[in-house]
Tab-separated table of C-alpha atoms (C1' of nucleotides) in Angstrom:
chain	number	residue	atom	x	y	z
W	1	MET	CA	23.021	80.804	7.909
W	2	ASP	CA	20.259	78.313	7.277
W	3	ILE	CA	21.791	74.899	6.852
W	4	ARG	CA	19.538	74.020	3.945
W	5	ARG	CA	20.871	77.037	2.122
W	6	GLN	CA	24.392	76.006	2.996
W	7	VAL	CA	23.879	72.522	1.604
W	8	GLY	CA	22.419	73.995	-1.556
W	9	LEU	CA	25.385	76.282	-2.104
W	10	ASN	CA	27.853	73.475	-1.493
W	11	VAL	CA	26.126	71.071	-3.847
W	12	GLN	CA	25.893	73.696	-6.552
W	13	ARG	CA	29.498	74.767	-6.206
W	14	ILE	CA	30.889	71.237	-6.291
W	15	ARG	CA	28.574	70.216	-9.112
W	16	ARG	CA	29.736	73.153	-11.234
W	17	SER	CA	33.361	72.392	-10.447
W	18	ARG	CA	32.667	69.018	-12.079
W	19	GLY	CA	31.209	70.783	-15.082
W	20	TRP	CA	27.917	68.979	-14.590
W	21	SER	CA	24.347	70.077	-15.202
W	22	GLN	CA	21.658	69.379	-12.626
W	23	GLU	CA	20.422	66.659	-14.927
W	24	GLU	CA	23.792	64.966	-14.942
W	25	LEU	CA	24.047	65.101	-11.176
W	26	ALA	CA	20.513	63.760	-10.959
W	27	PHE	CA	21.528	60.824	-13.110
W	28	GLU	CA	24.728	60.129	-11.185
W	29	SER	CA	23.040	60.312	-7.796
W	30	GLY	CA	19.866	58.498	-8.774
W	31	LEU	CA	17.720	61.429	-7.666
W	32	HIS	CA	15.196	63.398	-9.674
W	33	ARG	CA	16.276	66.489	-11.607
W	34	THR	CA	13.746	68.804	-9.980
W	35	TYR	CA	14.629	67.508	-6.564
W	36	ILE	CA	18.258	68.508	-7.105
W	37	SER	CA	16.995	71.916	-8.148
W	38	GLY	CA	15.047	72.260	-4.918
W	39	ILE	CA	18.026	71.252	-2.815
W	40	GLU	CA	20.361	73.724	-4.501
W	41	ARG	CA	17.930	76.536	-3.820
W	42	GLY	CA	17.616	75.582	-0.167
W	43	ALA	CA	13.931	74.859	-0.635
W	44	ARG	CA	14.277	71.251	0.497
W	45	ASN	CA	15.333	69.702	3.757
W	46	PRO	CA	17.187	66.547	2.700
W	47	THR	CA	17.870	63.544	4.916
W	48	VAL	CA	21.267	62.016	5.577
W	49	THR	CA	20.681	59.244	3.045
W	50	VAL	CA	20.119	61.870	0.362
W	51	LEU	CA	23.280	63.673	1.447
W	52	ARG	CA	25.086	60.381	1.095
W	53	ALA	CA	23.824	59.835	-2.449
W	54	LEU	CA	24.853	63.356	-3.415
W	55	ALA	CA	28.246	63.122	-1.761
W	56	ASP	CA	28.966	59.784	-3.436
W	57	ALA	CA	27.999	61.144	-6.845
W	58	LEU	CA	30.142	64.228	-6.333
W	59	GLY	CA	33.055	62.250	-4.961
W	60	VAL	CA	33.351	64.083	-1.661
W	61	GLY	CA	32.806	63.179	1.982
W	62	PRO	CA	29.218	63.743	3.150
W	63	GLY	CA	30.422	66.191	5.779
W	64	ARG	CA	31.689	68.450	2.993
W	65	LEU	CA	28.122	69.254	2.037
W	66	LEU	CA	27.401	70.722	5.457
W	67	ASP	CA	30.585	72.714	5.772
W	68	ASP	CA	30.525	76.440	6.131
W	69	GLY	CA	33.773	77.345	4.426
W	70	PRO	CA	33.593	76.961	0.607
W	71	PRO	CA	35.939	74.283	-0.758
W	72	GLU	CA	39.510	74.760	0.265
W	73	THR	CA	40.255	78.425	0.683
W	74	ALA	CA	43.885	77.445	0.382
W	75	SER	CA	45.642	79.573	2.950
W	76	PRO	CA	49.329	78.918	2.193
L	1	MET	CA	28.814	51.600	6.376
L	2	ASP	CA	25.266	52.857	6.484
L	3	ILE	CA	25.318	56.586	7.048
L	4	ARG	CA	22.479	56.458	9.561
L	5	ARG	CA	24.530	54.086	11.653
L	6	GLN	CA	27.502	56.386	11.325
L	7	VAL	CA	25.506	59.377	12.506
L	8	GLY	CA	24.218	57.365	15.448
L	9	LEU	CA	27.681	56.323	16.533
L	10	ASN	CA	28.988	59.870	16.254
L	11	VAL	CA	26.121	61.381	18.195
L	12	GLN	CA	26.404	58.785	20.926
L	13	ARG	CA	30.149	59.141	21.252
L	14	ILE	CA	30.104	62.915	21.444
L	15	ARG	CA	27.106	62.947	23.772
L	16	ARG	CA	28.858	60.584	26.174
L	17	SER	CA	32.018	62.633	26.009
L	18	ARG	CA	29.867	65.466	27.339
L	19	GLY	CA	28.610	63.226	30.126
L	20	TRP	CA	25.032	63.719	28.987
L	21	SER	CA	22.071	61.377	29.037
L	22	GLN	CA	19.855	61.076	25.966
L	23	GLU	CA	17.286	63.125	27.830
L	24	GLU	CA	19.741	65.926	28.410
L	25	LEU	CA	20.713	65.982	24.770
L	26	ALA	CA	17.046	65.936	23.853
L	27	PHE	CA	16.490	68.975	26.024
L	28	GLU	CA	19.519	70.846	24.709
L	29	SER	CA	18.683	70.162	21.086
L	30	GLY	CA	14.942	70.680	21.374
L	31	LEU	CA	14.230	67.191	20.030
L	32	HIS	CA	12.292	64.352	21.559
L	33	ARG	CA	13.870	61.829	23.891
L	34	THR	CA	12.778	58.761	21.915
L	35	TYR	CA	13.886	60.325	18.678
L	36	ILE	CA	17.437	60.741	19.969
L	37	SER	CA	17.326	57.090	20.944
L	38	GLY	CA	16.276	56.111	17.438
L	39	ILE	CA	18.991	58.196	15.841
L	40	GLU	CA	21.732	56.721	18.024
L	41	ARG	CA	20.605	53.225	17.068
L	42	GLY	CA	20.722	54.083	13.385
L	43	ALA	CA	17.001	53.397	13.082
L	44	ARG	CA	16.176	56.954	11.950
L	45	ASN	CA	17.030	59.003	8.933
L	46	PRO	CA	17.394	62.560	10.237
L	47	THR	CA	17.207	65.693	8.096
L	48	VAL	CA	19.900	68.352	7.844
L	49	THR	CA	18.002	70.669	10.165
L	50	VAL	CA	18.042	67.959	12.816
L	51	LEU	CA	21.765	67.442	12.280
L	52	ARG	CA	22.161	71.159	12.802
L	53	ALA	CA	20.218	71.097	16.062
L	54	LEU	CA	22.261	68.171	17.347
L	55	ALA	CA	25.569	69.667	16.252
L	56	ASP	CA	24.720	72.967	17.918
L	57	ALA	CA	23.727	71.246	21.142
L	58	LEU	CA	26.886	69.173	21.114
L	59	GLY	CA	29.088	72.101	20.205
L	60	VAL	CA	30.573	70.613	17.042
L	61	GLY	CA	30.349	71.379	13.348
L	62	PRO	CA	27.457	69.584	11.593
L	63	GLY	CA	29.888	67.832	9.283
L	64	ARG	CA	31.410	66.083	12.288
L	65	LEU	CA	28.275	64.006	12.686
L	66	LEU	CA	28.676	62.486	9.238
L	67	ASP	CA	32.381	61.822	9.473
L	68	ASP	CA	33.746	58.345	9.233
L	69	GLY	CA	36.748	58.590	11.501
L	70	PRO	CA	35.838	58.790	15.210
L	71	PRO	CA	36.815	62.087	16.856
L	72	GLU	CA	40.525	62.599	16.870
L	73	THR	CA	42.171	59.270	17.432
L	74	ALA	CA	45.348	61.237	17.990
L	75	SER	CA	47.874	59.174	16.081
L	76	PRO	CA	51.196	60.820	17.021
D	1	DA	C1'	18.936	73.725	-18.651
D	2	DT	C1'	16.567	75.303	-14.550
D	3	DG	C1'	12.662	77.182	-11.326
D	4	DT	C1'	8.260	76.307	-9.456
D	5	DG	C1'	3.596	74.738	-7.634
D	6	DA	C1'	0.984	70.883	-7.013
D	7	DC	C1'	0.486	66.391	-6.044
D	8	DT	C1'	0.716	61.318	-3.565
D	9	DT	C1'	3.117	58.213	-0.692
D	10	DC	C1'	5.838	57.190	3.011
D	11	DA	C1'	8.966	58.425	6.642
D	12	DA	C1'	10.283	62.216	9.933
D	13	DG	C1'	9.359	63.504	14.359
D	14	DT	C1'	6.122	63.587	18.773
D	15	DC	C1'	4.022	61.394	22.494
D	16	DC	C1'	2.118	57.579	25.039
D	17	DG	C1'	3.769	53.596	27.176
D	18	DT	C1'	6.613	48.842	28.630
D	19	DG	C1'	10.689	45.913	30.105
K	1	DC	C1'	18.877	55.613	32.033
K	2	DC	C1'	17.959	53.320	27.770
K	3	DA	C1'	15.690	50.164	23.919
K	4	DC	C1'	11.740	49.483	21.769
K	5	DG	C1'	6.787	49.498	20.174
K	6	DG	C1'	2.179	51.718	18.706
K	7	DA	C1'	-0.483	55.563	17.201
K	8	DC	C1'	-0.456	59.866	15.620
K	9	DT	C1'	0.570	64.558	12.747
K	10	DT	C1'	3.612	66.923	9.875
K	11	DG	C1'	6.782	67.208	6.423
K	12	DA	C1'	10.291	64.843	3.183
K	13	DA	C1'	10.704	61.886	-0.931
K	14	DG	C1'	9.793	61.535	-5.366
K	15	DT	C1'	7.403	62.886	-9.733
K	16	DC	C1'	4.944	65.884	-13.219
K	17	DA	C1'	3.483	69.795	-16.354
K	18	DC	C1'	4.609	74.153	-17.385
K	19	DA	C1'	7.008	78.538	-17.594
DNA sequence: ATGTGACTTCAAGTCCGTG
DNA sequence: CCACGGACTTGAAGTCACA
């Protein structure tokens, strides 16, 4: 699994769980709307500072954006 | 805490725990010697694909390199 | 609301070296 | 073995018009 793709999926999933549009996430993170779009599609190769901005906006740890497993697959 | 600094500390700590020199890590990860040096000092802003290469070489999950807490400070 | 190609600017990443 | 600098090439950052 390409890690850029993984980051894109994670960002998109968490963003949607917040009920946000790409535009809203763009605003919250201080990044451009189309840049968010590119990241979610795995077309971009973001740096750690960008991951940080995204993670802060989404309210998760930066490492969460690189994780393989979805969110918490709650295995009780 | 600047995330670049955090990445640098994590990489350095894990690398040393493997008993590797920067050159060895450079070889294992396919990156350049001086670039590893720059990352460990927090002077560089690596991309997710680089994090992946480093994580693979070090045998940890990519998210580990962004974590705040050291490794496992085993608090029993 | 989002995907996409094109674009400019600046840093990612390589390679040479020095102390 | 590592920190650090300079010069270089490639690609990321950041933005736009349009579909």
